[in-house]
Short mmCIF file of C-alpha atoms in Angstrom, two decimals:
data_model
loop_
_atom_site.label_atom_id
_atom_site.label_comp_id
_atom_site.label_asym_id
_atom_site.label_seq_id
_atom_site.Cartn_x
_atom_site.Cartn_y
_atom_site.Cartn_z
CA MET A 1 -89.81 -13.37 30.99
CA ALA A 2 -87.69 -15.79 32.94
CA PRO A 3 -85.92 -18.49 30.99
CA LYS A 4 -87.16 -22.00 31.46
CA LYS A 5 -85.45 -23.71 34.36
CA LYS A 6 -83.61 -26.84 33.34
CA ASP A 7 -82.24 -29.63 35.43
CA SER A 8 -78.63 -28.89 34.56
CA ASN A 9 -76.75 -29.58 37.78
CA GLY A 10 -76.18 -25.87 37.88
CA PHE A 11 -74.18 -25.94 34.64
CA HIS A 12 -75.02 -23.13 32.30
CA PRO A 13 -73.14 -23.64 29.07
CA ARG A 14 -71.78 -20.77 27.02
CA ILE A 15 -73.32 -21.14 23.61
CA VAL A 16 -72.79 -18.91 20.60
CA VAL A 17 -75.49 -18.77 17.94
CA PHE A 18 -74.85 -17.11 14.59
CA ALA A 19 -78.16 -15.94 13.15
CA CYS A 20 -78.71 -14.33 9.76
CA ASN A 21 -80.41 -10.97 9.67
CA TRP A 22 -83.22 -11.92 7.33
CA CYS A 23 -84.50 -15.26 8.60
CA SER A 24 -83.10 -16.77 11.76
CA TYR A 25 -82.68 -13.54 13.69
CA ALA A 26 -86.24 -12.61 12.78
CA GLY A 27 -87.27 -16.12 13.82
CA ALA A 28 -85.72 -15.47 17.21
CA ASP A 29 -87.63 -12.19 17.36
CA LEU A 30 -90.84 -14.02 16.59
CA ALA A 31 -90.11 -16.54 19.33
CA GLY A 32 -89.70 -13.57 21.66
CA VAL A 33 -92.87 -11.71 20.76
CA SER A 34 -94.80 -14.99 20.80
CA ARG A 35 -93.49 -15.57 24.35
CA LEU A 36 -92.00 -18.93 23.45
CA GLN A 37 -89.52 -20.13 26.03
CA TYR A 38 -85.90 -20.99 25.40
CA PRO A 39 -82.87 -21.01 27.70
CA ALA A 40 -80.85 -17.87 28.28
CA ASP A 41 -77.57 -19.75 27.79
CA ILE A 42 -77.17 -18.64 24.19
CA ARG A 43 -75.43 -15.53 22.91
CA VAL A 44 -76.80 -14.55 19.53
CA ILE A 45 -74.50 -12.89 17.02
CA ARG A 46 -76.31 -11.40 14.07
CA THR A 47 -74.68 -11.58 10.66
CA MET A 48 -76.12 -10.26 7.44
CA CYS A 49 -76.15 -13.75 5.95
CA SER A 50 -75.26 -17.27 7.04
CA GLY A 51 -72.78 -17.15 4.14
CA ARG A 52 -70.91 -14.39 5.97
CA VAL A 53 -69.99 -16.79 8.75
CA ASN A 54 -66.47 -18.03 8.24
CA PRO A 55 -65.57 -21.46 9.63
CA ALA A 56 -62.88 -19.60 11.55
CA PHE A 57 -65.59 -17.83 13.59
CA ILE A 58 -66.83 -21.12 14.97
CA LEU A 59 -63.33 -22.37 15.68
CA LYS A 60 -62.53 -19.09 17.38
CA ALA A 61 -65.65 -19.37 19.55
CA PHE A 62 -64.50 -22.80 20.75
CA LYS A 63 -61.00 -21.46 21.27
CA MET A 64 -62.37 -18.69 23.45
CA GLY A 65 -64.25 -21.14 25.62
CA ALA A 66 -67.63 -21.78 24.03
CA ASP A 67 -69.29 -25.06 24.99
CA GLY A 68 -71.34 -25.15 21.80
CA VAL A 69 -71.80 -23.16 18.60
CA LEU A 70 -74.85 -23.09 16.37
CA TRP A 71 -74.90 -21.68 12.83
CA THR A 72 -78.32 -20.69 11.50
CA GLY A 73 -79.69 -19.21 8.28
CA CYS A 74 -82.54 -19.14 5.78
CA HIS A 75 -83.94 -22.27 4.16
CA PHE A 76 -82.58 -23.08 0.71
CA GLY A 77 -84.29 -20.88 -1.85
CA ASP A 78 -85.06 -18.21 0.74
CA CYS A 79 -81.63 -16.61 1.03
CA HIS A 80 -81.81 -12.83 0.75
CA TYR A 81 -78.58 -12.98 -1.23
CA MET A 82 -79.66 -15.91 -3.43
CA PHE A 83 -76.97 -18.46 -2.58
CA GLY A 84 -75.40 -17.40 0.73
CA ASN A 85 -76.83 -20.37 2.57
CA TYR A 86 -75.45 -22.78 -0.04
CA ARG A 87 -72.01 -21.36 0.71
CA ALA A 88 -72.70 -21.76 4.41
CA GLU A 89 -73.59 -25.41 3.83
CA GLU A 90 -70.35 -26.05 1.90
CA ASN A 91 -68.26 -24.33 4.52
CA TYR A 92 -70.07 -26.13 7.30
CA GLN A 93 -69.27 -29.53 5.80
CA ARG A 94 -65.57 -28.68 5.82
CA LEU A 95 -65.76 -27.22 9.30
CA ALA A 96 -67.55 -30.28 10.66
CA LYS A 97 -64.67 -32.49 9.50
CA ILE A 98 -62.19 -30.25 11.30
CA LEU A 99 -64.22 -30.16 14.51
CA ASP A 100 -64.46 -33.94 14.38
CA LEU A 101 -60.68 -34.24 14.03
CA LEU A 102 -60.29 -31.94 17.02
CA GLY A 103 -62.44 -34.34 19.00
CA ILE A 104 -65.29 -31.88 19.55
CA GLU A 105 -68.52 -33.85 20.01
CA LYS A 106 -71.15 -33.62 17.25
CA GLU A 107 -73.78 -32.37 19.70
CA ARG A 108 -71.76 -29.23 20.32
CA TYR A 109 -72.21 -27.75 16.88
CA GLY A 110 -74.82 -27.63 14.17
CA LEU A 111 -76.22 -25.91 11.12
CA GLU A 112 -79.95 -25.19 11.12
CA TRP A 113 -82.26 -23.39 8.73
CA ILE A 114 -84.85 -21.31 10.59
CA SER A 115 -87.12 -18.90 8.73
CA ALA A 116 -88.57 -15.63 10.01
CA ALA A 117 -91.93 -17.38 10.41
CA GLU A 118 -90.54 -20.23 12.50
CA GLY A 119 -90.47 -18.91 16.04
CA GLN A 120 -91.61 -22.31 17.24
CA ARG A 121 -88.77 -24.00 15.41
CA TRP A 122 -86.23 -21.55 16.84
CA SER A 123 -87.44 -22.24 20.36
CA ARG A 124 -87.43 -26.03 19.85
CA ILE A 125 -83.96 -26.12 18.26
CA ILE A 126 -82.40 -23.93 20.92
CA ASN A 127 -84.02 -25.99 23.69
CA GLU A 128 -82.74 -29.25 22.25
CA PHE A 129 -79.28 -27.89 21.49
CA VAL A 130 -78.78 -26.41 24.95
CA GLU A 131 -80.04 -29.60 26.58
CA ASN A 132 -77.57 -31.73 24.59
CA VAL A 133 -74.66 -29.48 25.47
CA GLN A 134 -75.70 -29.50 29.13
CA LYS A 135 -75.62 -33.30 29.09
CA LEU A 136 -72.06 -33.25 27.71
CA GLY A 137 -70.84 -30.74 30.26
CA PRO A 138 -68.23 -28.03 29.80
CA LYS A 139 -65.72 -28.30 26.92
CA LYS A 140 -62.90 -26.40 28.58
CA LEU A 141 -60.93 -25.82 25.41
CA GLY A 142 -60.89 -22.24 26.47
CA VAL A 143 -57.73 -20.40 25.77
CA LYS A 144 -58.66 -16.81 26.32
CA SER A 145 -57.32 -14.33 23.84
CA MET X 1 -37.19 1.19 19.21
CA ASN X 2 -37.69 -1.49 21.79
CA ALA X 3 -34.92 -3.66 23.10
CA SER X 4 -36.15 -6.88 21.48
CA VAL X 5 -36.04 -5.28 18.05
CA GLN X 6 -32.59 -3.88 18.77
CA LYS X 7 -31.46 -7.36 19.71
CA ALA X 8 -33.09 -8.86 16.61
CA LEU X 9 -31.29 -6.32 14.43
CA LYS X 10 -28.02 -7.24 16.06
CA ASP X 11 -28.59 -11.00 15.97
CA SER X 12 -29.50 -10.89 12.31
CA ARG X 13 -26.35 -8.83 11.49
CA SER X 14 -28.58 -6.14 10.07
CA PHE X 15 -26.11 -3.38 10.95
CA LEU X 16 -23.80 -4.86 8.34
CA CYS X 17 -26.28 -4.10 5.57
CA LEU X 18 -24.48 -2.42 2.66
CA GLU X 19 -27.74 -1.37 1.02
CA CYS X 20 -26.56 -3.05 -2.16
CA GLY X 21 -30.06 -4.25 -2.97
CA ARG X 22 -29.24 -7.80 -3.96
CA CYS X 23 -32.01 -8.97 -1.63
CA THR X 24 -34.59 -6.92 -3.49
CA ALA X 25 -33.22 -8.12 -6.82
CA VAL X 26 -33.88 -11.77 -6.03
CA CYS X 27 -36.90 -11.45 -3.73
CA PRO X 28 -39.87 -13.29 -5.28
CA VAL X 29 -42.31 -10.76 -3.79
CA SER X 30 -40.37 -7.75 -5.11
CA GLY X 31 -40.42 -9.43 -8.52
CA VAL X 32 -44.18 -9.09 -8.74
CA LYS X 33 -44.94 -6.28 -6.28
CA GLN X 34 -42.94 -3.23 -7.23
CA ASP X 35 -43.30 -1.36 -3.94
CA PHE X 36 -42.01 -4.20 -1.80
CA SER X 37 -38.32 -4.11 -1.04
CA PRO X 38 -36.49 -5.99 1.72
CA ARG X 39 -33.71 -3.42 1.49
CA ARG X 40 -36.14 -0.60 2.24
CA VAL X 41 -37.81 -2.51 5.07
CA LEU X 42 -34.43 -3.09 6.63
CA SER X 43 -33.27 0.47 6.22
CA ASN X 44 -36.55 1.74 7.69
CA LEU X 45 -36.07 -0.51 10.67
CA LEU X 46 -32.49 0.65 11.12
CA THR X 47 -33.04 4.36 10.69
CA LEU X 48 -36.65 4.72 11.74
CA ASN X 49 -37.25 6.56 8.47
CA ASN X 50 -40.75 5.32 8.36
CA SER X 51 -42.41 6.63 11.50
CA ASP X 52 -43.49 3.17 12.59
CA PRO X 53 -41.85 0.30 10.69
CA LEU X 54 -43.33 -2.19 13.14
CA ASN X 55 -46.79 -1.19 12.06
CA SER X 56 -46.16 -1.63 8.37
CA THR X 57 -47.69 -4.36 6.26
CA SER X 58 -44.36 -5.13 4.62
CA VAL X 59 -43.30 -6.93 7.78
CA TRP X 60 -46.00 -9.49 6.98
CA GLU X 61 -45.50 -9.64 3.21
CA CYS X 62 -42.16 -11.43 3.37
CA LEU X 63 -42.45 -15.11 2.40
CA THR X 64 -39.49 -15.95 4.64
CA CYS X 65 -38.09 -18.07 1.81
CA GLY X 66 -34.55 -17.02 2.68
CA TYR X 67 -33.29 -16.33 -0.84
CA CYS X 68 -32.22 -12.81 0.20
CA SER X 69 -29.95 -14.10 2.96
CA LEU X 70 -28.33 -16.49 0.52
CA VAL X 71 -27.23 -13.76 -1.86
CA CYS X 72 -26.44 -11.14 0.78
CA PRO X 73 -22.72 -10.26 0.68
CA THR X 74 -22.66 -9.65 4.44
CA ARG X 75 -25.01 -12.55 5.25
CA VAL X 76 -27.75 -10.52 6.89
CA ASP X 77 -30.35 -12.95 8.18
CA TYR X 78 -33.37 -11.05 6.90
CA THR X 79 -35.70 -14.02 7.40
CA GLY X 80 -34.66 -14.37 11.03
CA LEU X 81 -35.11 -10.63 11.47
CA MET X 82 -38.64 -10.79 10.10
CA ARG X 83 -39.48 -13.62 12.46
CA ALA X 84 -38.22 -11.70 15.47
CA VAL X 85 -39.83 -8.44 14.36
CA ARG X 86 -43.20 -10.14 13.90
CA MET X 87 -43.14 -11.10 17.55
CA GLU X 88 -42.89 -7.44 18.45
CA ALA X 89 -44.94 -5.92 15.68
CA GLU X 90 -48.48 -4.80 16.05
CA LYS X 91 -50.46 -7.76 14.80
CA PRO X 92 -53.14 -7.03 12.28
CA ALA X 93 -56.47 -8.72 12.88
CA LEU X 94 -56.33 -12.43 12.27
CA GLU X 95 -58.97 -12.23 9.60
CA GLU X 96 -57.12 -9.51 7.76
CA LEU X 97 -53.73 -11.14 7.93
CA CYS X 98 -54.48 -14.79 7.43
CA SER X 99 -55.95 -16.65 4.54
CA HIS X 100 -59.23 -18.48 5.08
CA GLY X 101 -60.18 -16.16 7.92
CA GLY X 102 -57.50 -17.64 10.12
CA VAL X 103 -58.89 -21.17 10.22
CA MET X 104 -55.46 -22.79 10.31
CA GLN X 105 -54.06 -20.49 12.99
CA THR X 106 -57.16 -21.03 15.12
CA ILE X 107 -56.83 -24.81 14.84
CA MET X 108 -53.27 -24.46 16.13
CA GLN X 109 -54.38 -22.22 18.95
CA ILE X 110 -57.03 -24.78 19.95
CA MET X 111 -54.36 -27.48 19.93
CA VAL X 112 -52.52 -25.56 22.62
CA SER X 113 -55.19 -26.83 25.00
CA GLY X 114 -54.07 -29.74 27.11
CA ASN X 115 -57.68 -30.81 27.28
CA LEU X 116 -57.87 -32.11 23.73
CA ASP X 117 -58.76 -35.57 22.54
CA GLN X 118 -58.28 -35.59 18.78
CA LYS X 119 -59.77 -38.14 16.42
CA ARG X 120 -57.11 -37.87 13.77
CA MET X 121 -56.28 -41.49 12.97
CA GLY X 122 -59.21 -42.30 10.69
CA TRP X 123 -57.13 -42.09 7.52
CA ILE X 124 -54.74 -44.92 8.35
CA PRO X 125 -55.44 -47.94 6.11
CA GLU X 126 -56.24 -51.22 7.83
CA GLU X 127 -53.26 -53.03 6.41
CA ALA X 128 -50.74 -50.43 7.61
CA LYS X 129 -48.45 -51.52 10.42
CA TYR X 130 -47.99 -48.89 13.10
CA SER X 131 -48.04 -48.44 16.84
CA LYS X 132 -49.81 -45.78 18.85
CA THR X 133 -47.45 -45.93 21.79
CA LYS X 134 -43.94 -47.34 21.54
CA GLY X 135 -41.39 -47.78 18.81
CA GLU X 136 -38.02 -46.87 17.40
CA VAL X 137 -39.27 -44.41 14.78
CA ILE X 138 -41.97 -41.76 15.10
CA TYR X 139 -43.80 -40.70 11.98
CA PHE X 140 -44.98 -37.16 12.70
CA THR X 141 -47.98 -36.63 10.44
CA GLY X 142 -48.43 -32.97 11.31
CA CYS X 143 -51.45 -31.15 9.91
CA LEU X 144 -52.16 -33.60 7.07
CA PRO X 145 -55.63 -34.66 8.33
CA TYR X 146 -56.63 -31.02 8.83
CA PHE X 147 -55.38 -29.96 5.42
CA ASP X 148 -57.31 -32.80 3.88
CA ALA X 149 -60.52 -31.76 5.63
CA PHE X 150 -60.18 -28.13 4.73
CA PHE X 151 -58.71 -28.25 1.24
CA SER X 152 -60.69 -31.11 -0.24
CA TYR X 153 -62.51 -28.56 -2.42
CA ILE X 154 -59.42 -27.83 -4.49
CA ASP X 155 -58.89 -31.55 -5.11
CA VAL X 156 -55.81 -32.03 -3.00
CA ASP X 157 -55.41 -35.28 -1.15
CA THR X 158 -52.84 -34.56 1.52
CA LEU X 159 -53.71 -37.76 3.34
CA GLN X 160 -52.35 -39.66 0.35
CA THR X 161 -48.97 -38.32 1.54
CA GLY X 162 -49.61 -39.85 4.95
CA ARG X 163 -50.76 -43.18 3.58
CA GLN X 164 -47.88 -43.44 1.15
CA THR X 165 -45.31 -42.48 3.79
CA LEU X 166 -46.63 -45.26 6.01
CA ARG X 167 -46.50 -47.65 3.07
CA LEU X 168 -42.88 -46.73 2.35
CA LEU X 169 -41.88 -47.09 5.99
CA ASN X 170 -43.63 -50.46 6.21
CA ALA X 171 -41.95 -51.60 3.01
CA LEU X 172 -38.59 -50.86 4.62
CA GLY X 173 -39.58 -53.00 7.59
CA VAL X 174 -40.27 -50.07 9.90
CA LYS X 175 -43.33 -50.07 12.14
CA PRO X 176 -43.53 -46.40 13.08
CA VAL X 177 -45.27 -44.75 15.99
CA VAL X 178 -48.15 -42.55 14.88
CA LEU X 179 -49.27 -40.47 17.83
CA PRO X 180 -53.05 -40.21 18.16
CA ASN X 181 -52.91 -36.88 19.93
CA GLU X 182 -49.85 -35.16 18.50
CA ARG X 183 -50.06 -31.40 18.13
CA CYS X 184 -49.16 -29.21 15.21
CA CYS X 185 -45.44 -28.40 15.06
CA GLY X 186 -46.32 -24.72 15.43
CA HIS X 187 -44.38 -23.58 12.38
CA ASP X 188 -47.06 -21.11 11.35
CA LEU X 189 -47.49 -19.71 14.84
CA LEU X 190 -43.75 -19.16 15.14
CA TRP X 191 -43.55 -17.40 11.78
CA SER X 192 -46.58 -15.27 12.49
CA GLY X 193 -45.12 -14.00 15.71
CA ASP X 194 -46.78 -16.21 18.32
CA LEU X 195 -43.78 -17.59 20.19
CA ASP X 196 -45.85 -18.43 23.23
CA GLY X 197 -48.28 -20.63 21.30
CA PHE X 198 -45.37 -22.30 19.51
CA ARG X 199 -43.72 -23.16 22.81
CA ARG X 200 -46.88 -24.56 24.35
CA LEU X 201 -47.61 -26.80 21.36
CA ASN X 202 -44.15 -28.26 21.41
CA GLU X 203 -44.00 -28.72 25.15
CA ILE X 204 -46.94 -31.09 24.65
CA ASN X 205 -45.24 -32.71 21.65
CA LEU X 206 -41.98 -33.25 23.52
CA GLU X 207 -43.85 -34.95 26.33
CA LEU X 208 -45.59 -37.24 23.85
CA PHE X 209 -42.30 -38.04 22.09
CA ALA X 210 -40.57 -38.87 25.36
CA GLY X 211 -43.23 -41.50 26.10
CA THR X 212 -42.50 -43.46 22.93
CA GLY X 213 -38.87 -44.35 23.56
CA ALA X 214 -38.11 -43.45 19.95
CA ARG X 215 -34.74 -42.55 18.50
CA ILE X 216 -35.75 -41.14 15.14
CA LEU X 217 -38.46 -38.70 14.08
CA VAL X 218 -39.55 -38.86 10.45
CA THR X 219 -41.67 -36.16 8.86
CA SER X 220 -43.21 -35.94 5.42
CA CYS X 221 -43.35 -32.16 5.68
CA ALA X 222 -40.42 -29.82 5.11
CA GLU X 223 -41.70 -27.39 7.73
CA CYS X 224 -42.17 -29.97 10.49
CA TYR X 225 -38.66 -31.17 9.65
CA HIS X 226 -37.18 -27.72 10.00
CA ILE X 227 -39.07 -26.97 13.20
CA PHE X 228 -38.04 -30.16 15.00
CA LYS X 229 -34.50 -30.16 13.72
CA TYR X 230 -33.60 -26.53 14.33
CA GLU X 231 -36.24 -24.50 16.16
CA VAL X 232 -37.55 -26.81 18.89
CA PRO X 233 -34.12 -27.64 20.35
CA GLU X 234 -33.29 -23.94 20.42
CA LEU X 235 -36.57 -22.45 21.61
CA VAL X 236 -38.34 -25.20 23.56
CA GLY X 237 -36.09 -28.01 24.69
CA ASP X 238 -34.02 -30.97 23.68
CA HIS X 239 -35.95 -33.95 22.32
CA GLY X 240 -32.92 -36.19 21.84
CA LEU X 241 -34.34 -37.44 18.53
CA GLU X 242 -32.67 -37.62 15.19
CA VAL X 243 -34.95 -35.66 12.85
CA LEU X 244 -35.17 -36.86 9.27
CA HIS X 245 -37.28 -35.77 6.36
CA ILE X 246 -38.78 -38.79 4.63
CA SER X 247 -36.44 -38.22 1.67
CA GLN X 248 -33.43 -38.53 3.99
CA PHE X 249 -34.84 -41.62 5.63
CA LEU X 250 -35.42 -43.26 2.24
CA TYR X 251 -31.96 -42.21 1.08
CA ARG X 252 -30.45 -43.90 4.12
CA HIS X 253 -32.23 -47.15 3.21
CA LYS X 254 -31.85 -46.75 -0.52
CA SER X 255 -30.49 -50.21 -1.31
CA SER X 256 -33.38 -51.81 0.54
CA LEU X 257 -35.81 -49.45 -1.18
CA GLN X 258 -34.32 -50.17 -4.58
CA SER X 259 -34.87 -53.90 -4.20
CA LYS X 260 -38.57 -53.27 -3.66
CA LEU X 261 -39.18 -51.12 -6.72
CA ARG X 262 -40.85 -52.50 -9.80
CA PRO X 263 -40.02 -51.49 -13.34
CA GLY X 264 -42.05 -48.47 -14.34
CA GLU X 265 -42.95 -46.50 -17.38
CA LYS X 266 -40.84 -43.60 -18.51
CA LEU X 267 -41.66 -40.52 -16.46
CA ARG X 268 -40.12 -37.08 -16.60
CA LEU X 269 -40.20 -35.25 -13.27
CA THR X 270 -39.11 -31.91 -11.97
CA TYR X 271 -38.54 -31.18 -8.31
CA GLN X 272 -39.57 -28.15 -6.24
CA ASP X 273 -37.17 -27.46 -3.38
CA PRO X 274 -39.23 -26.37 -0.38
CA CYS X 275 -37.63 -23.34 1.29
CA ARG X 276 -37.44 -24.95 4.73
CA LEU X 277 -35.87 -28.13 3.38
CA GLY X 278 -33.55 -26.62 0.78
CA ARG X 279 -32.19 -23.18 1.53
CA GLN X 280 -32.89 -23.38 5.25
CA GLY X 281 -32.18 -27.05 5.80
CA GLY X 282 -29.49 -27.72 3.23
CA VAL X 283 -31.26 -30.84 1.99
CA TYR X 284 -30.94 -30.73 -1.79
CA ASP X 285 -29.48 -34.04 -2.87
CA GLU X 286 -31.39 -36.72 -0.98
CA PRO X 287 -34.80 -36.05 -2.55
CA ARG X 288 -33.22 -36.00 -6.00
CA ASP X 289 -31.20 -39.14 -5.39
CA VAL X 290 -34.24 -41.04 -4.15
CA LEU X 291 -36.40 -39.86 -7.05
CA THR X 292 -33.81 -40.90 -9.63
CA LEU X 293 -33.67 -44.38 -8.06
CA LEU X 294 -37.11 -44.99 -9.49
CA PRO X 295 -37.00 -47.09 -12.65
CA GLY X 296 -37.93 -45.08 -15.73
CA VAL X 297 -37.71 -41.73 -13.95
CA GLU X 298 -35.82 -38.90 -15.49
CA LEU X 299 -35.29 -35.75 -13.45
CA ALA X 300 -35.39 -32.45 -15.31
CA GLU X 301 -34.30 -29.37 -13.39
CA MET X 302 -36.08 -26.06 -13.60
CA PRO X 303 -33.83 -23.05 -14.41
CA ARG X 304 -34.12 -21.97 -10.78
CA HIS X 305 -33.48 -25.01 -8.61
CA GLY X 306 -31.52 -25.98 -5.53
CA PRO X 307 -30.52 -22.87 -3.59
CA GLN X 308 -32.06 -20.67 -6.29
CA ALA X 309 -35.47 -22.35 -6.15
CA LEU X 310 -38.51 -20.11 -6.27
CA CYS X 311 -40.82 -20.18 -3.25
CA CYS X 312 -44.37 -21.51 -3.69
CA GLY X 313 -45.76 -18.06 -2.99
CA THR X 314 -47.43 -18.15 0.43
CA SER X 315 -46.18 -18.96 3.88
CA ALA X 316 -47.73 -19.66 7.27
CA TRP X 317 -51.23 -19.25 5.78
CA MET X 318 -50.71 -15.52 5.59
CA ASN X 319 -51.00 -13.05 2.76
CA CYS X 320 -52.30 -15.23 0.01
CA THR X 321 -52.71 -12.45 -2.54
CA SER X 322 -52.69 -11.87 -6.27
CA TYR X 323 -48.91 -11.63 -5.88
CA SER X 324 -48.81 -15.17 -4.53
CA LYS X 325 -50.80 -16.29 -7.53
CA GLN X 326 -48.36 -14.59 -9.89
CA ILE X 327 -45.41 -16.28 -8.23
CA GLN X 328 -47.18 -19.63 -8.43
CA ALA X 329 -48.12 -19.12 -12.06
CA GLU X 330 -44.51 -18.23 -12.86
CA ARG X 331 -43.24 -21.34 -11.14
CA LEU X 332 -45.78 -23.64 -12.77
CA ALA X 333 -44.85 -22.24 -16.18
CA GLU X 334 -41.19 -22.85 -15.36
CA ALA X 335 -42.01 -26.43 -14.40
CA ALA X 336 -43.95 -26.97 -17.61
CA GLY X 337 -41.01 -25.54 -19.55
CA THR X 338 -38.79 -28.44 -18.50
CA GLY X 339 -41.03 -30.82 -20.40
CA ALA X 340 -41.78 -32.68 -17.19
CA GLY X 341 -45.23 -34.09 -16.68
CA VAL X 342 -45.06 -34.01 -12.89
CA LEU X 343 -43.95 -31.32 -10.45
CA VAL X 344 -42.79 -33.18 -7.37
CA THR X 345 -42.91 -31.42 -4.01
CA ALA X 346 -41.56 -32.47 -0.65
CA CYS X 347 -43.82 -30.25 1.44
CA PRO X 348 -47.63 -30.45 1.72
CA LYS X 349 -47.85 -26.67 1.57
CA CYS X 350 -46.10 -26.41 -1.80
CA TYR X 351 -48.43 -29.16 -2.95
CA ILE X 352 -51.53 -27.30 -1.75
CA HIS X 353 -50.42 -23.89 -3.04
CA PHE X 354 -49.55 -25.08 -6.54
CA THR X 355 -52.68 -27.17 -6.82
CA CYS X 356 -54.72 -24.19 -5.67
CA ALA X 357 -53.10 -21.99 -8.33
CA GLN X 358 -54.07 -24.55 -10.96
CA HIS X 359 -57.57 -24.74 -9.54
CA ASP X 360 -57.96 -20.97 -9.81
CA GLN X 361 -56.92 -20.78 -13.44
CA PRO X 362 -58.28 -23.87 -15.06
CA SER X 363 -57.83 -22.85 -18.69
CA SER X 364 -54.22 -21.72 -18.71
CA SER X 365 -50.95 -23.39 -19.50
CA GLU X 366 -50.27 -23.81 -15.78
CA LYS X 367 -52.23 -27.02 -15.89
CA GLN X 368 -49.61 -28.75 -18.01
CA VAL X 369 -47.89 -30.30 -15.02
CA THR X 370 -49.45 -32.48 -12.36
CA VAL X 371 -48.44 -31.55 -8.83
CA ARG X 372 -47.67 -34.56 -6.64
CA ASP X 373 -46.00 -35.19 -3.34
CA MET X 374 -42.71 -37.10 -3.54
CA THR X 375 -43.93 -39.87 -1.23
CA ASP X 376 -46.81 -40.53 -3.61
CA VAL X 377 -44.49 -40.69 -6.61
CA ILE X 378 -42.07 -43.04 -4.88
CA ALA X 379 -44.66 -45.32 -3.29
CA SER X 380 -46.37 -45.71 -6.65
CA SER X 381 -43.24 -47.50 -7.83
CA LEU X 382 -43.31 -49.97 -4.95
CA GLU X 383 -44.11 -53.58 -5.70
CA GLU X 384 -47.68 -54.50 -4.97
CA ARG X 385 -48.35 -55.87 -1.53
CA ARG X 386 -48.21 -59.60 -1.24
#
């Protein structure tokens, strides 16, 4: 299944997506088995819970040259570990302030709740996110480590 | 043993160690963690007793507060040795070593990028007078905006330090340069063994400073002060600036400051000497002199003050452990014991660490004192703006 071709001036961003094991990763699976299209520019990293993602992971992704980073998890009330996504939300708010101070554009990062039943939503969010990052172009913060 | 470590041992006069153990006797970490001993770390490094001293966690447990060097009869620079050894040592994973998963270190590593356009000026009040480009005095704000973003959940307001410093400078008729794209001073990278990152940050800073035509650099952080005064000229290059901590700057203009103070209520304070400002910078008197200028203020000293001051328990965002908490609890109890209502700090890190310790243990006696930055205390005594 070839990824959807985008008019991107040949720019394929490097995008890291953190997906929780119980909802978002399964949502991505559903998008796959339903043959929904989304660009191949994302690299999915599965974590057991969105609450496991430390703000440092996102910063580190940017440091290593990511053009965009997306943090995904279960909807509130659906967390497999009861409150992991609430912790993710708190941490995300603090992280967003830091990314803003660093001058990283708002379109380059995000927090989204995608359930295991929302393959459509996964595909739509990834499409929109990748498109926005493509419009902004490369970030070039990359300091390889 | 590699040549760099050999050189570090020599430079720090470690071969003169008498193994008397005074360092371990005064070390704040040894006081709470029985198996930590600077004397043993040093003797392992010298004799290679431990098969691989460079791979031992004790290299990273030192707070680098410098109390050991002060009491050492042969003046072994243990702190300097630790700094050099960390550059050579096998670095544990960032997440393991650093608090908060390494958020602060990663921010600094991102700042190394020349391709950065920060939006860090949002905190400056409208009425503040400052310039973004040229001026006689630079106010180096350091990591204050980042600390504020990250530590808001423990109710610290580090940007208050920034706002009040600007207010004090303005009150003295100074319109400082605040650089919109300044980088971190790299203190934490240097002390966690990343000399390369430290150099790159300050190469950018030096370039930015040179463009301002300034003569004086003022910091409200003890660590930034120490880095620009001592480390940058030695390790990066000459900036030709006179580096002053805000307490020194205020002390220099104390008659002018005094004329702008309004009568205040009686307030009993105690002062925490930051390690980089006190023991390692020799600045003990200026902060005290400026604080006692304030009408109604009475300064009470803790039993351990000045060169004997106890460290705030964590350094360079590494190794925040239960031992750090014990050290902080001990210090807060000591501060409360003076009968002072306010523990004044001159370093945003001491401010954050002590506030965090209070946040963690909300029901204990450690909450008796309020932790405040010295700029906030002083600026609160300024006359209202006309």
